[in-house]
Coordinates of N, CA, C and O and ligand atoms in Angstrom, one line a residue:
X1 N 71.0 24.9 8.8 CA 70.5 24.8 10.2 C 71.6 24.5 11.2 O 71.6 25.1 12.3
X2 N 72.5 23.6 10.8 CA 73.6 23.3 11.7 C 74.5 24.5 12.0 O 74.9 24.7 13.2
X3 N 74.6 25.4 11.0 CA 75.4 26.6 11.2 C 74.7 27.5 12.2 O 75.4 28.1 13.1
X4 N 73.4 27.6 12.1 CA 72.7 28.5 13.0 C 72.8 27.9 14.4 O 72.9 28.7 15.4
X5 N 72.7 26.6 14.6 CA 72.7 26.0 15.9 C 74.1 26.2 16.5 O 74.3 26.6 17.7
X6 N 75.2 26.0 15.7 CA 76.5 26.2 16.2 C 76.7 27.6 16.7 O 77.4 27.9 17.7
X7 N 76.1 28.5 15.9 CA 76.3 30.0 16.2 C 75.6 30.4 17.5 O 76.1 31.3 18.2
X8 N 74.5 29.7 17.8 CA 73.7 30.1 19.0 C 74.2 29.4 20.3 O 73.9 30.0 21.4
X9 N 74.9 28.3 20.2 CA 75.3 27.6 21.4 C 76.4 28.5 22.1 O 77.4 28.9 21.4
X10 N 76.2 28.7 23.4 CA 77.1 29.5 24.2 C 77.4 28.8 25.5 O 76.5 28.6 26.3
X11 N 78.6 28.3 25.6 CA 78.9 27.5 26.8 C 79.0 28.3 28.1 O 79.3 27.8 29.2
X12 N 78.8 29.7 28.0 CA 78.9 30.5 29.2 C 77.5 30.8 29.8 O 77.4 31.5 30.8
X13 N 76.4 30.3 29.2 CA 75.1 30.5 29.7 C 74.5 29.2 30.1 O 75.0 28.1 29.8
X14 N 73.4 29.2 30.9 CA 72.9 27.9 31.5 C 72.4 27.0 30.3 O 72.0 27.4 29.3
X15 N 72.5 25.7 30.6 CA 72.1 24.7 29.7 C 70.7 24.9 29.2 O 70.4 24.8 28.0
X16 N 69.8 25.2 30.1 CA 68.3 25.4 29.7 C 68.2 26.5 28.7 O 67.3 26.4 27.8
X17 N 69.0 27.6 28.8 CA 68.9 28.7 27.8 C 69.4 28.2 26.4 O 68.7 28.5 25.4
X18 N 70.4 27.4 26.4 CA 70.9 26.9 25.1 C 69.9 26.0 24.5 O 69.6 26.1 23.3
X19 N 69.4 25.0 25.3 CA 68.4 24.1 24.7 C 67.2 24.7 24.3 O 66.6 24.3 23.3
X20 N 66.7 25.8 25.0 CA 65.5 26.5 24.5 C 65.7 27.1 23.2 O 64.8 26.9 22.3
X21 N 66.8 27.8 23.0 CA 67.0 28.4 21.6 C 67.3 27.3 20.6 O 66.8 27.5 19.4
X22 N 68.0 26.2 20.9 CA 68.2 25.2 19.9 C 66.8 24.6 19.5 O 66.6 24.3 18.3
X23 N 65.9 24.4 20.5 CA 64.6 23.9 20.1 C 63.9 24.8 19.2 O 63.1 24.3 18.3
X24 N 64.0 26.1 19.4 CA 63.4 27.0 18.5 C 63.9 26.9 17.0 O 63.2 27.0 16.1
X25 N 65.2 26.7 16.9 CA 65.8 26.5 15.6 C 65.3 25.2 15.0 O 64.9 25.2 13.8
X26 N 65.4 24.1 15.7 CA 64.9 22.8 15.2 C 63.4 22.9 14.7 O 63.0 22.3 13.8
X27 N 62.7 23.8 15.4 CA 61.3 24.0 15.1 C 61.0 24.6 13.7 O 59.9 24.6 13.2
X28 N 62.1 25.1 13.1 CA 62.0 25.6 11.7 C 62.0 24.5 10.7 O 61.7 24.7 9.5
X29 N 62.2 23.2 11.1 CA 62.1 22.1 10.2 C 60.7 22.0 9.6 O 59.7 22.3 10.3
X30 N 60.6 21.6 8.4 CA 59.3 21.4 7.7 C 58.5 20.2 8.3 O 59.2 19.2 8.6
X31 N 57.2 20.3 8.3 CA 56.4 19.2 8.5 C 56.6 18.4 9.9 O 56.7 17.2 9.9
X32 N 56.8 19.2 10.9 CA 56.9 18.6 12.3 C 55.9 19.2 13.2 O 55.4 20.3 13.0
X33 N 55.5 18.5 14.2 CA 54.5 19.0 15.2 C 55.0 19.1 16.6 O 54.4 19.6 17.5
X34 N 56.3 18.6 16.8 CA 56.9 18.7 18.2 C 58.4 18.5 18.0 O 58.8 17.7 17.2
X35 N 59.1 19.3 18.8 CA 60.6 19.1 18.8 C 61.1 19.6 20.2 O 60.6 20.5 20.7
X36 N 62.1 18.9 20.7 CA 62.6 19.3 22.0 C 63.5 18.2 22.6 O 64.0 17.4 21.9
X37 N 63.7 18.4 23.9 CA 64.6 17.6 24.6 C 64.0 16.9 25.8 O 63.1 17.4 26.4
X38 N 64.5 15.7 26.1 CA 64.3 15.1 27.4 C 65.7 14.9 28.0 O 66.7 14.6 27.3
X39 N 65.8 15.2 29.3 CA 67.1 15.1 30.0 C 67.1 13.9 30.9 O 66.1 13.6 31.6
X40 N 68.3 13.3 31.0 CA 68.4 12.0 31.7 C 68.8 12.2 33.1 O 69.7 13.0 33.4
X41 N 68.2 11.5 34.0 CA 68.6 11.4 35.4 C 68.2 10.1 36.0 O 67.0 9.7 35.9
X42 N 69.1 9.3 36.5 CA 68.8 8.0 37.1 C 68.0 7.1 36.2 O 67.0 6.6 36.6
X43 N 68.5 6.9 35.0 CA 67.9 6.0 34.0 C 66.5 6.4 33.7 O 65.6 5.6 33.3
X44 N 66.1 7.7 33.8 CA 64.8 8.2 33.5 C 65.0 9.5 32.7 O 65.9 10.3 32.9
X45 N 64.1 9.7 31.7 CA 64.1 10.9 30.9 C 63.0 11.9 31.4 O 61.9 11.5 31.6
X46 N 63.4 13.1 31.6 CA 62.5 14.1 32.1 C 62.4 15.2 31.0 O 63.4 15.6 30.4
X47 N 61.2 15.7 30.8 CA 60.9 16.7 29.8 C 61.8 17.9 30.0 O 61.9 18.5 31.1
X48 N 62.4 18.4 28.9 CA 63.2 19.6 28.9 C 62.6 20.6 27.9 O 61.4 20.5 27.6
X49 N 63.4 21.6 27.5 CA 62.9 22.7 26.6 C 62.3 22.1 25.4 O 62.9 21.1 24.8
X50 N 61.2 22.6 24.9 CA 60.6 22.0 23.7 C 59.7 23.1 23.0 O 59.4 24.1 23.6
X51 N 59.3 22.7 21.8 CA 58.3 23.5 21.0 C 57.2 22.6 20.6 O 57.4 21.5 20.1
X52 N 55.9 22.9 21.0 CA 54.8 22.1 20.6 C 53.8 21.9 21.7 O 53.9 22.7 22.7
X53 N 53.0 20.9 21.6 CA 52.0 20.7 22.6 C 52.5 20.2 23.9 O 53.6 19.6 23.9
X54 N 51.8 20.3 25.0 CA 52.1 19.7 26.3 C 52.5 18.3 26.1 O 51.8 17.5 25.3
X55 N 53.6 17.8 26.7 CA 54.1 16.5 26.5 C 54.2 15.7 27.8 O 54.2 16.3 28.9
X56 N 54.4 14.4 27.7 CA 54.6 13.6 28.9 C 55.9 14.0 29.5 O 56.9 14.4 28.8
X57 N 56.0 14.0 30.9 CA 57.1 14.5 31.6 C 58.2 13.5 31.9 O 59.4 13.9 32.1
X58 N 57.8 12.2 32.0 CA 58.7 11.2 32.6 C 58.7 10.0 31.8 O 57.6 9.4 31.6
X59 N 59.9 9.6 31.2 CA 60.0 8.4 30.4 C 61.1 7.5 30.9 O 62.3 7.9 30.8
X60 N 60.9 6.3 31.5 CA 62.0 5.5 31.9 C 62.8 5.0 30.7 O 62.2 4.8 29.6
X61 N 64.1 4.8 30.9 CA 65.0 4.2 29.8 C 64.3 2.9 29.4 O 63.9 2.1 30.3
X62 N 64.3 2.6 28.1 CA 63.7 1.4 27.7 C 62.3 1.5 27.3 O 61.7 0.6 26.6
X63 N 61.6 2.6 27.6 CA 60.2 2.7 27.3 C 60.0 3.7 26.1 O 60.7 4.8 26.1
X64 N 59.1 3.5 25.3 CA 58.7 4.4 24.2 C 59.9 4.5 23.2 O 60.9 3.9 23.3
X65 N 59.8 5.4 22.3 CA 60.8 5.7 21.3 C 62.0 6.4 22.0 O 63.2 6.0 21.8
X66 N 61.7 7.4 22.8 CA 62.7 8.1 23.5 C 63.5 7.2 24.4 O 64.8 7.2 24.4
X67 N 62.8 6.4 25.2 CA 63.5 5.6 26.2 C 64.3 4.5 25.5 O 65.4 4.1 26.0
X68 N 63.9 4.0 24.4 CA 64.6 3.0 23.6 C 65.9 3.6 23.1 O 66.9 2.9 23.1
X69 N 65.8 4.7 22.5 CA 67.0 5.4 22.0 C 68.0 5.7 23.1 O 69.2 5.5 22.9
X70 N 67.5 6.1 24.2 CA 68.4 6.3 25.4 C 69.1 5.1 25.8 O 70.3 5.1 26.1
X71 N 68.3 4.0 25.9 CA 68.9 2.7 26.3 C 69.9 2.1 25.4 O 70.9 1.6 25.8
X72 N 69.6 2.2 24.1 CA 70.5 1.6 23.1 C 71.6 2.6 22.6 O 72.5 2.1 21.9
X73 N 71.5 3.9 23.1 CA 72.5 4.9 22.7 C 72.6 5.1 21.2 O 73.6 5.4 20.7
X74 N 71.5 4.8 20.5 CA 71.5 5.0 19.0 C 70.3 5.8 18.6 O 69.2 5.7 19.2
X75 N 70.4 6.5 17.5 CA 69.3 7.2 16.9 C 68.2 6.2 16.5 O 68.6 5.2 15.9
X76 N 67.0 6.6 16.7 CA 65.9 5.7 16.3 C 64.9 6.5 15.5 O 64.5 7.6 15.9
X77 N 64.7 6.0 14.3 CA 63.7 6.6 13.3 C 62.5 5.6 13.3 O 62.7 4.4 13.0
X78 N 61.4 6.1 13.6 CA 60.1 5.3 13.5 C 59.2 5.9 12.4 O 58.8 7.1 12.6
X79 N 59.0 5.2 11.4 CA 58.3 5.6 10.2 C 56.8 5.7 10.5 O 56.1 6.6 9.9
X80 N 56.3 4.9 11.4 CA 54.9 4.8 11.8 C 54.8 4.6 13.2 O 54.9 3.4 13.7
X81 N 54.6 5.6 14.0 CA 54.6 5.4 15.5 C 53.4 4.6 15.9 O 53.4 4.0 17.0
X82 N 52.3 4.5 15.1 CA 51.2 3.7 15.5 C 51.5 2.2 15.5 O 50.9 1.4 16.2
X83 N 52.6 1.8 14.8 CA 53.0 0.4 14.8 C 54.2 0.2 15.7 O 54.6 -1.0 15.8
X84 N 54.7 1.2 16.4 CA 55.8 1.0 17.3 C 55.3 0.5 18.7 O 54.6 1.3 19.3
X85 N 55.7 -0.7 19.0 CA 55.2 -1.3 20.3 C 55.8 -0.4 21.4 O 57.0 -0.2 21.5
X86 N 54.9 0.1 22.3 CA 55.3 0.9 23.4 C 55.5 2.4 23.1 O 55.9 3.1 24.0
X87 N 55.1 2.8 21.9 CA 55.1 4.2 21.6 C 54.3 5.0 22.7 O 53.2 4.5 23.0
X88 N 54.8 6.1 23.1 CA 54.1 6.9 24.1 C 53.5 8.1 23.3 O 54.2 8.9 22.8
X89 N 52.2 8.0 23.2 CA 51.5 9.0 22.4 C 51.3 10.3 23.2 O 50.4 10.4 24.0
X90 N 52.2 11.3 23.0 CA 52.0 12.6 23.7 C 51.0 13.4 22.9 O 50.2 14.1 23.4
X91 N 51.1 13.3 21.5 CA 50.2 14.0 20.7 C 49.6 13.1 19.7 O 50.3 12.3 19.1
X92 N 48.3 13.1 19.6 CA 47.6 12.2 18.7 C 47.9 12.6 17.2 O 47.6 11.8 16.3
X93 N 48.5 13.7 17.0 CA 48.9 14.1 15.6 C 50.1 13.4 15.1 O 50.3 13.3 13.9
X94 N 51.0 12.9 16.0 CA 52.3 12.4 15.6 C 52.1 11.1 14.8 O 51.4 10.2 15.2
X95 N 52.8 11.0 13.7 CA 52.8 9.8 12.9 C 54.2 9.1 12.7 O 54.3 8.0 12.5
X96 N 55.2 10.0 12.7 CA 56.6 9.5 12.6 C 57.5 10.3 13.6 O 57.1 11.4 14.0
X97 N 58.6 9.7 13.9 CA 59.4 10.3 15.0 C 60.9 10.0 14.8 O 61.2 8.9 14.3
X98 N 61.8 10.9 15.2 CA 63.2 10.6 15.3 C 63.7 11.0 16.7 O 63.3 12.1 17.2
X99 N 64.5 10.1 17.3 CA 65.1 10.4 18.6 C 66.6 10.1 18.5 O 67.0 9.0 18.1
X100 N 67.4 11.1 18.9 CA 68.8 11.0 18.9 C 69.4 11.2 20.3 O 69.1 12.2 20.9
X101 N 70.1 10.2 20.9 CA 70.6 10.4 22.2 C 71.8 11.5 22.2 O 72.5 11.6 21.2
X102 N 71.9 12.2 23.3 CA 73.0 13.1 23.5 C 73.9 12.3 24.5 O 73.5 12.0 25.6
X103 N 75.1 12.0 24.0 CA 76.0 11.2 24.8 C 77.3 12.0 25.2 O 77.9 12.6 24.4
X104 N 77.5 12.0 26.5 CA 78.8 12.6 27.0 C 79.6 11.5 27.6 O 79.2 10.8 28.5
X105 N 80.8 11.3 27.0 CA 81.6 10.2 27.4 C 80.9 9.0 27.0 O 80.7 8.8 25.8
X106 N 80.5 8.2 28.0 CA 79.8 7.0 27.7 C 78.3 7.0 28.2 O 77.6 6.0 28.2
X107 N 77.9 8.2 28.7 CA 76.7 8.3 29.4 C 75.6 9.1 28.5 O 76.0 10.2 28.0
X108 N 74.4 8.6 28.5 CA 73.3 9.3 27.8 C 72.8 10.4 28.8 O 72.4 10.1 29.9
X109 N 73.0 11.7 28.4 CA 72.6 12.8 29.3 C 71.3 13.3 28.9 O 70.6 14.1 29.6
X110 N 70.8 13.0 27.7 CA 69.5 13.4 27.2 C 69.2 12.9 25.8 O 70.0 12.1 25.3
X111 N 68.1 13.3 25.3 CA 67.8 13.0 23.9 C 67.1 14.2 23.2 O 66.6 15.0 23.8
X112 N 67.3 14.2 21.9 CA 66.6 15.1 21.0 C 65.4 14.4 20.4 O 65.7 13.3 19.9
X113 N 64.2 14.9 20.5 CA 63.1 14.2 20.0 C 62.3 15.1 19.0 O 62.0 16.3 19.3
X114 N 62.0 14.6 17.8 CA 61.2 15.4 16.9 C 60.1 14.5 16.3 O 60.3 13.3 16.0
X115 N 58.9 15.0 16.3 CA 57.7 14.3 15.8 C 57.2 15.0 14.6 O 57.2 16.2 14.5
X116 N 56.6 14.2 13.7 CA 55.9 14.7 12.5 C 54.5 14.2 12.4 O 54.2 13.0 12.7
X117 N 53.6 15.0 11.8 CA 52.3 14.5 11.5 C 52.2 13.6 10.3 O 51.1 13.1 9.9
X118 N 53.3 13.5 9.6 CA 53.4 12.7 8.3 C 54.1 11.3 8.6 O 55.1 11.3 9.4
X119 N 53.7 10.3 8.0 CA 54.4 9.0 8.0 C 55.8 9.2 7.3 O 55.9 9.9 6.4
X120 N 56.8 8.4 7.8 CA 58.1 8.4 7.2 C 58.7 9.7 6.9 O 59.3 9.9 5.8
X121 N 58.6 10.7 7.8 CA 59.1 12.0 7.6 C 60.6 12.1 7.7 O 61.2 12.9 7.0
X122 N 61.2 11.2 8.5 CA 62.7 11.4 8.8 C 63.6 10.4 8.1 O 63.2 9.2 7.9
X123 N 64.7 10.8 7.6 CA 65.7 10.0 6.9 C 67.1 10.1 7.4 O 67.3 10.8 8.5
X124 N 68.0 9.6 6.7 CA 69.4 9.6 7.1 C 70.0 11.0 7.2 O 70.8 11.3 8.1
X125 N 69.6 11.9 6.4 CA 70.0 13.3 6.5 C 69.6 13.9 7.8 O 70.4 14.6 8.4
X126 N 68.4 13.6 8.2 CA 67.9 14.2 9.5 C 68.7 13.5 10.6 O 69.1 14.2 11.6
X127 N 69.0 12.2 10.5 CA 69.8 11.5 11.5 C 71.2 12.2 11.6 O 71.7 12.4 12.7
X128 N 71.8 12.4 10.5 CA 73.2 13.0 10.5 C 73.1 14.4 11.1 O 74.0 14.7 11.9
X129 N 72.1 15.2 10.8 CA 72.0 16.5 11.4 C 71.8 16.4 12.9 O 72.6 17.1 13.6
X130 N 70.9 15.6 13.4 CA 70.7 15.5 14.8 C 71.9 15.0 15.6 O 72.1 15.4 16.7
X131 N 72.6 14.0 14.9 CA 73.7 13.5 15.6 C 74.8 14.5 15.7 O 75.6 14.6 16.7
X132 N 74.9 15.4 14.7 CA 75.9 16.5 14.8 C 75.5 17.5 15.9 O 76.3 18.0 16.7
X133 N 74.2 17.8 15.9 CA 73.7 18.7 17.0 C 73.9 18.1 18.4 O 74.4 18.8 19.3
X134 N 73.7 16.8 18.5 CA 73.9 16.1 19.8 C 75.4 16.2 20.2 O 75.6 16.4 21.4
X135 N 76.3 16.0 19.3 CA 77.7 16.1 19.6 C 78.0 17.5 20.1 O 78.8 17.7 21.0
X136 N 77.5 18.6 19.4 CA 77.8 19.9 19.9 C 77.2 20.2 21.2 O 77.8 21.0 22.0
X137 N 76.0 19.7 21.5 CA 75.3 19.9 22.8 C 76.0 19.2 23.9 O 75.9 19.7 25.1
X138 N 76.6 18.0 23.6 CA 77.1 17.2 24.7 C 78.1 18.0 25.6 O 78.2 17.7 26.8
X139 N 78.9 18.9 25.0 CA 79.9 19.6 25.7 C 79.3 20.5 26.8 O 80.0 21.0 27.7
X140 N 78.0 20.8 26.7 CA 77.3 21.7 27.6 C 76.9 21.0 28.9 O 76.6 21.7 29.9
X141 N 76.9 19.7 28.9 CA 76.4 18.9 30.1 C 77.5 18.7 31.0 O 78.7 18.7 30.7
Ligands
SME201 N1 56.5 9.6 21.5 C1 57.6 9.6 22.5 C2 57.3 10.4 23.7 C3 57.6 11.8 23.7 S1 56.6 12.8 22.7 O1 56.8 12.3 21.3 C4 57.0 14.4 22.8 C5 58.1 8.2 22.8 O2 57.4 7.2 22.5 O3 59.1 8.1 23.5

């Protein structure tokens, strides 16, 4: 998957085009019900390109899984979103979630968010993959 993503990223086309195609590749992951991006502006995350059901559009840094990952600048894996205090339930199907910040310099410019209908779906391998994807995407911002 990382090779496919590297091959499709093109720094000569608009960011939204790159993120849209990367979301389509991420959507090939098994056992997920949502994947995509939130883009940061003024300490707030706004919905970006994604695959899945309609999602919430605005998440302040520090709120929910996405906002917590953005604030701490660290990947966050939540094995059971029903037990995560402050989880923002965009889809009632989601049971576990991984969020990786995209960091340019020292600034969080967005996050990659993937949800699964299964508990404990995400592990260190997924984290390593998304962190590599985030590093590749950071150059586009
Ligand atoms: N559950 C996320 C919100 C985004 S949706 O999963 C697409 C959160 O708590 O930040």
